[in-house]
Amino acid sequence: LRDTLASRLTPRLGVIYGSTELGMMTAADPETFARHPDSVGHVVPWALAEAVGGDGTVLAPGHTGELRFQLLGRFDGYLGDAQTTAERLRDGWYYPGDVGSVSRDGLVRVTGRVDDVINLGGLKLLPEQIEQVLETLPGVAQAAAFTVEMGGAEPVLVAAVVPQGESFDEARLLSQARERLGRRAPRRIFRLPALPRNELGKVLRRELARRVRDTNPPAGS
């Protein structure tokens, strides 16, 4: 989308990142965005940003964890929803539910959602990181990584791909994925004509898992 806007509308693209609750939290002018296209810009002067680990420990600059923010104008909570208030507001910080990093000079990178983190026997993965690698493989136009129960004791990591062209060789793609991803490689790769998405363009991973289960039921079911 950004490349299309730059080529068809204007190369003077800026990026902001924020939330309904707090408003704008980061901003990137066209020059910053050109130098760091994988970022959402620097933290605005009236905000603070940190990445924290699972135990709430503040991570060193550049390390990936759950993002949290403080702004001058904070809100008190969600009306009639004490549970969400407790999840999002902790110790004076707002947790939007995003995973990312904050550099030493305040440059923020958002790499995924906390809810999308995949835990495979203690190995925590972001599906977006797997998908970015898969989409660099020859013959792959789009990819989505997710877990699904396929008859074992634990869910397994699989991927759905939209091929670029007519050819599709699961064994070849799996071999290439294992070379690039190691333990993070999917166990199976399934071909789809298109990835199911919601009205905002987000891939519906639960729908993908349902389709895989329906077409590949566990043995004995």
PDB file of N, CA, C and O in Angstrom, residues 1 3 127-145 159-164 172-173 176-177 180-181 186 189 194-195 197 201-203 205 208:
ATOM      1  N   LEU A   1       0.832  -1.201   0.000  1.00  0.00           N
ATOM      2  CA  LEU A   1       0.000   0.000   0.000  1.00  0.00           C
ATOM      3  C   LEU A   1       0.867   1.251   0.000  1.00  0.00           C
ATOM      4  O   LEU A   1       0.608   2.202  -0.745  1.00  0.00           O
ATOM      5  N   ASP A   3       3.981   1.540  -1.058  1.00  0.00           N
ATOM      6  CA  ASP A   3       4.652   1.662  -2.353  1.00  0.00           C
ATOM      7  C   ASP A   3       3.699   2.199  -3.416  1.00  0.00           C
ATOM      8  O   ASP A   3       4.078   3.010  -4.263  1.00  0.00           O
ATOM      9  N   PRO A 127       3.850 -14.582  14.003  1.00  0.00           N
ATOM     10  CA  PRO A 127       3.545 -15.096  12.663  1.00  0.00           C
ATOM     11  C   PRO A 127       4.033 -14.170  11.562  1.00  0.00           C
ATOM     12  O   PRO A 127       4.430 -14.630  10.486  1.00  0.00           O
ATOM     13  N   GLU A 128       4.024 -12.856  11.806  1.00  0.00           N
ATOM     14  CA  GLU A 128       4.461 -11.909  10.775  1.00  0.00           C
ATOM     15  C   GLU A 128       5.916 -12.138  10.378  1.00  0.00           C
ATOM     16  O   GLU A 128       6.279 -11.985   9.208  1.00  0.00           O
ATOM     17  N   GLN A 129       6.753 -12.502  11.338  1.00  0.00           N
ATOM     18  CA  GLN A 129       8.161 -12.740  11.037  1.00  0.00           C
ATOM     19  C   GLN A 129       8.339 -13.975  10.162  1.00  0.00           C
ATOM     20  O   GLN A 129       9.212 -14.011   9.288  1.00  0.00           O
ATOM     21  N   ILE A 130       7.520 -14.987  10.392  1.00  0.00           N
ATOM     22  CA  ILE A 130       7.556 -16.188   9.554  1.00  0.00           C
ATOM     23  C   ILE A 130       7.031 -15.868   8.159  1.00  0.00           C
ATOM     24  O   ILE A 130       7.604 -16.281   7.142  1.00  0.00           O
ATOM     25  N   GLU A 131       5.958 -15.116   8.106  1.00  0.00           N
ATOM     26  CA  GLU A 131       5.340 -14.776   6.822  1.00  0.00           C
ATOM     27  C   GLU A 131       6.266 -13.941   5.941  1.00  0.00           C
ATOM     28  O   GLU A 131       6.309 -14.129   4.714  1.00  0.00           O
ATOM     29  N   GLN A 132       7.008 -13.029   6.541  1.00  0.00           N
ATOM     30  CA  GLN A 132       7.927 -12.197   5.768  1.00  0.00           C
ATOM     31  C   GLN A 132       8.975 -13.058   5.067  1.00  0.00           C
ATOM     32  O   GLN A 132       9.342 -12.780   3.924  1.00  0.00           O
ATOM     33  N   VAL A 133       9.458 -14.105   5.740  1.00  0.00           N
ATOM     34  CA  VAL A 133      10.432 -15.006   5.125  1.00  0.00           C
ATOM     35  C   VAL A 133       9.773 -15.831   4.019  1.00  0.00           C
ATOM     36  O   VAL A 133      10.313 -15.967   2.914  1.00  0.00           O
ATOM     37  N   LEU A 134       8.600 -16.379   4.299  1.00  0.00           N
ATOM     38  CA  LEU A 134       7.916 -17.204   3.306  1.00  0.00           C
ATOM     39  C   LEU A 134       7.627 -16.413   2.030  1.00  0.00           C
ATOM     40  O   LEU A 134       7.728 -16.949   0.917  1.00  0.00           O
ATOM     41  N   GLU A 135       7.292 -15.134   2.181  1.00  0.00           N
ATOM     42  CA  GLU A 135       6.933 -14.328   1.007  1.00  0.00           C
ATOM     43  C   GLU A 135       8.138 -13.922   0.179  1.00  0.00           C
ATOM     44  O   GLU A 135       7.979 -13.338  -0.894  1.00  0.00           O
ATOM     45  N   THR A 136       9.339 -14.226   0.663  1.00  0.00           N
ATOM     46  CA  THR A 136      10.535 -14.006  -0.157  1.00  0.00           C
ATOM     47  C   THR A 136      10.903 -15.249  -0.970  1.00  0.00           C
ATOM     48  O   THR A 136      11.775 -15.167  -1.844  1.00  0.00           O
ATOM     49  N   LEU A 137      10.245 -16.375  -0.720  1.00  0.00           N
ATOM     50  CA  LEU A 137      10.556 -17.607  -1.439  1.00  0.00           C
ATOM     51  C   LEU A 137       9.969 -17.563  -2.845  1.00  0.00           C
ATOM     52  O   LEU A 137       8.895 -17.009  -3.064  1.00  0.00           O
ATOM     53  N   PRO A 138      10.652 -18.136  -3.818  1.00  0.00           N
ATOM     54  CA  PRO A 138      10.145 -18.134  -5.198  1.00  0.00           C
ATOM     55  C   PRO A 138       8.778 -18.796  -5.299  1.00  0.00           C
ATOM     56  O   PRO A 138       8.546 -19.859  -4.712  1.00  0.00           O
ATOM     57  N   GLY A 139       7.866 -18.153  -5.993  1.00  0.00           N
ATOM     58  CA  GLY A 139       6.545 -18.720  -6.217  1.00  0.00           C
ATOM     59  C   GLY A 139       5.521 -18.427  -5.155  1.00  0.00           C
ATOM     60  O   GLY A 139       4.385 -18.912  -5.252  1.00  0.00           O
ATOM     61  N   VAL A 140       5.865 -17.644  -4.132  1.00  0.00           N
ATOM     62  CA  VAL A 140       4.926 -17.317  -3.057  1.00  0.00           C
ATOM     63  C   VAL A 140       4.522 -15.857  -3.182  1.00  0.00           C
ATOM     64  O   VAL A 140       5.359 -14.956  -3.085  1.00  0.00           O
ATOM     65  N   ALA A 141       3.214 -15.615  -3.374  1.00  0.00           N
ATOM     66  CA  ALA A 141       2.705 -14.248  -3.455  1.00  0.00           C
ATOM     67  C   ALA A 141       2.309 -13.724  -2.078  1.00  0.00           C
ATOM     68  O   ALA A 141       2.622 -12.591  -1.718  1.00  0.00           O
ATOM     69  N   GLN A 142       1.612 -14.546  -1.300  1.00  0.00           N
ATOM     70  CA  GLN A 142       1.181 -14.172   0.046  1.00  0.00           C
ATOM     71  C   GLN A 142       1.293 -15.392   0.945  1.00  0.00           C
ATOM     72  O   GLN A 142       1.203 -16.538   0.480  1.00  0.00           O
ATOM     73  N   ALA A 143       1.467 -15.144   2.246  1.00  0.00           N
ATOM     74  CA  ALA A 143       1.589 -16.246   3.197  1.00  0.00           C
ATOM     75  C   ALA A 143       0.974 -15.851   4.532  1.00  0.00           C
ATOM     76  O   ALA A 143       0.948 -14.676   4.897  1.00  0.00           O
ATOM     77  N   ALA A 144       0.484 -16.855   5.253  1.00  0.00           N
ATOM     78  CA  ALA A 144      -0.051 -16.648   6.597  1.00  0.00           C
ATOM     79  C   ALA A 144       0.345 -17.846   7.454  1.00  0.00           C
ATOM     80  O   ALA A 144       0.141 -18.994   7.044  1.00  0.00           O
ATOM     81  N   ALA A 145       0.929 -17.573   8.610  1.00  0.00           N
ATOM     82  CA  ALA A 145       1.337 -18.621   9.536  1.00  0.00           C
ATOM     83  C   ALA A 145       0.359 -18.694  10.700  1.00  0.00           C
ATOM     84  O   ALA A 145      -0.109 -17.669  11.188  1.00  0.00           O
ATOM     85  N   ALA A 159       1.364 -23.196   7.547  1.00  0.00           N
ATOM     86  CA  ALA A 159       1.245 -21.954   6.787  1.00  0.00           C
ATOM     87  C   ALA A 159       0.340 -22.179   5.588  1.00  0.00           C
ATOM     88  O   ALA A 159       0.287 -23.275   5.027  1.00  0.00           O
ATOM     89  N   ALA A 160      -0.374 -21.135   5.217  1.00  0.00           N
ATOM     90  CA  ALA A 160      -1.147 -21.116   3.985  1.00  0.00           C
ATOM     91  C   ALA A 160      -0.480 -20.116   3.052  1.00  0.00           C
ATOM     92  O   ALA A 160      -0.074 -19.034   3.481  1.00  0.00           O
ATOM     93  N   VAL A 161      -0.357 -20.484   1.781  1.00  0.00           N
ATOM     94  CA  VAL A 161       0.271 -19.580   0.821  1.00  0.00           C
ATOM     95  C   VAL A 161      -0.631 -19.419  -0.389  1.00  0.00           C
ATOM     96  O   VAL A 161      -1.366 -20.335  -0.782  1.00  0.00           O
ATOM     97  N   VAL A 162      -0.567 -18.236  -0.951  1.00  0.00           N
ATOM     98  CA  VAL A 162      -1.187 -17.963  -2.250  1.00  0.00           C
ATOM     99  C   VAL A 162      -0.052 -17.984  -3.263  1.00  0.00           C
ATOM    100  O   VAL A 162       0.852 -17.131  -3.201  1.00  0.00           O
ATOM    101  N   PRO A 163      -0.034 -18.963  -4.184  1.00  0.00           N
ATOM    102  CA  PRO A 163       1.091 -19.076  -5.114  1.00  0.00           C
ATOM    103  C   PRO A 163       1.138 -17.912  -6.108  1.00  0.00           C
ATOM    104  O   PRO A 163       0.123 -17.294  -6.419  1.00  0.00           O
ATOM    105  N   GLN A 164       2.333 -17.648  -6.563  1.00  0.00           N
ATOM    106  CA  GLN A 164       2.529 -16.671  -7.626  1.00  0.00           C
ATOM    107  C   GLN A 164       2.666 -17.459  -8.912  1.00  0.00           C
ATOM    108  O   GLN A 164       3.721 -17.963  -9.251  1.00  0.00           O
ATOM    109  N   ARG A 172       9.175 -28.634  -1.858  1.00  0.00           N
ATOM    110  CA  ARG A 172      10.236 -27.660  -2.149  1.00  0.00           C
ATOM    111  C   ARG A 172      10.138 -26.453  -1.221  1.00  0.00           C
ATOM    112  O   ARG A 172      11.146 -26.001  -0.673  1.00  0.00           O
ATOM    113  N   LEU A 173       8.917 -25.945  -1.028  1.00  0.00           N
ATOM    114  CA  LEU A 173       8.732 -24.793  -0.158  1.00  0.00           C
ATOM    115  C   LEU A 173       9.100 -25.128   1.288  1.00  0.00           C
ATOM    116  O   LEU A 173       9.722 -24.314   1.986  1.00  0.00           O
ATOM    117  N   GLN A 176      12.886 -25.155   1.609  1.00  0.00           N
ATOM    118  CA  GLN A 176      13.436 -23.795   1.611  1.00  0.00           C
ATOM    119  C   GLN A 176      13.122 -23.074   2.919  1.00  0.00           C
ATOM    120  O   GLN A 176      13.968 -22.340   3.451  1.00  0.00           O
ATOM    121  N   ALA A 177      11.904 -23.297   3.436  1.00  0.00           N
ATOM    122  CA  ALA A 177      11.521 -22.666   4.695  1.00  0.00           C
ATOM    123  C   ALA A 177      12.383 -23.171   5.842  1.00  0.00           C
ATOM    124  O   ALA A 177      12.795 -22.393   6.716  1.00  0.00           O
ATOM    125  N   ARG A 180      15.766 -21.505   5.877  1.00  0.00           N
ATOM    126  CA  ARG A 180      15.739 -20.107   6.299  1.00  0.00           C
ATOM    127  C   ARG A 180      15.289 -19.920   7.749  1.00  0.00           C
ATOM    128  O   ARG A 180      15.740 -19.000   8.429  1.00  0.00           O
ATOM    129  N   LEU A 181      14.379 -20.787   8.208  1.00  0.00           N
ATOM    130  CA  LEU A 181      13.726 -20.556   9.499  1.00  0.00           C
ATOM    131  C   LEU A 181      14.127 -21.536  10.594  1.00  0.00           C
ATOM    132  O   LEU A 181      13.879 -21.266  11.770  1.00  0.00           O
ATOM    133  N   PRO A 186       7.273 -23.846   9.323  1.00  0.00           N
ATOM    134  CA  PRO A 186       5.992 -24.551   9.463  1.00  0.00           C
ATOM    135  C   PRO A 186       6.138 -26.032   9.176  1.00  0.00           C
ATOM    136  O   PRO A 186       7.016 -26.453   8.411  1.00  0.00           O
ATOM    137  N   ILE A 189       2.578 -26.819   4.580  1.00  0.00           N
ATOM    138  CA  ILE A 189       2.215 -25.628   3.827  1.00  0.00           C
ATOM    139  C   ILE A 189       1.037 -25.992   2.930  1.00  0.00           C
ATOM    140  O   ILE A 189       1.084 -26.985   2.195  1.00  0.00           O
ATOM    141  N   ALA A 194      -6.768 -17.540  -2.136  1.00  0.00           N
ATOM    142  CA  ALA A 194      -6.726 -16.228  -1.484  1.00  0.00           C
ATOM    143  C   ALA A 194      -6.770 -16.432   0.020  1.00  0.00           C
ATOM    144  O   ALA A 194      -7.288 -17.452   0.508  1.00  0.00           O
ATOM    145  N   LEU A 195      -6.233 -15.474   0.768  1.00  0.00           N
ATOM    146  CA  LEU A 195      -6.284 -15.534   2.226  1.00  0.00           C
ATOM    147  C   LEU A 195      -7.533 -14.825   2.724  1.00  0.00           C
ATOM    148  O   LEU A 195      -7.822 -13.710   2.280  1.00  0.00           O
ATOM    149  N   ARG A 197      -9.688 -12.416   4.826  1.00  0.00           N
ATOM    150  CA  ARG A 197      -9.350 -11.199   5.556  1.00  0.00           C
ATOM    151  C   ARG A 197     -10.629 -10.514   6.016  1.00  0.00           C
ATOM    152  O   ARG A 197     -11.692 -10.701   5.432  1.00  0.00           O
ATOM    153  N   GLY A 201      -8.501  -5.708   6.287  1.00  0.00           N
ATOM    154  CA  GLY A 201      -7.399  -6.365   5.606  1.00  0.00           C
ATOM    155  C   GLY A 201      -6.600  -7.325   6.458  1.00  0.00           C
ATOM    156  O   GLY A 201      -5.628  -7.915   5.980  1.00  0.00           O
ATOM    157  N   LYS A 202      -6.984  -7.508   7.718  1.00  0.00           N
ATOM    158  CA  LYS A 202      -6.249  -8.412   8.609  1.00  0.00           C
ATOM    159  C   LYS A 202      -6.581  -9.864   8.281  1.00  0.00           C
ATOM    160  O   LYS A 202      -7.755 -10.223   8.111  1.00  0.00           O
ATOM    161  N   VAL A 203      -5.563 -10.697   8.194  1.00  0.00           N
ATOM    162  CA  VAL A 203      -5.756 -12.114   7.900  1.00  0.00           C
ATOM    163  C   VAL A 203      -6.504 -12.786   9.043  1.00  0.00           C
ATOM    164  O   VAL A 203      -6.176 -12.600  10.221  1.00  0.00           O
ATOM    165  N   ARG A 205      -6.786 -15.706  10.948  1.00  0.00           N
ATOM    166  CA  ARG A 205      -6.038 -16.932  11.211  1.00  0.00           C
ATOM    167  C   ARG A 205      -6.934 -18.046  11.768  1.00  0.00           C
ATOM    168  O   ARG A 205      -6.724 -19.224  11.483  1.00  0.00           O
ATOM    169  N   LEU A 208      -8.542 -19.653   8.905  1.00  0.00           N
ATOM    170  CA  LEU A 208      -7.596 -20.522   8.218  1.00  0.00           C
ATOM    171  C   LEU A 208      -7.437 -21.845   8.962  1.00  0.00           C
ATOM    172  O   LEU A 208      -7.423 -22.909   8.344  1.00  0.00           O
TER     173      LEU A 208
END
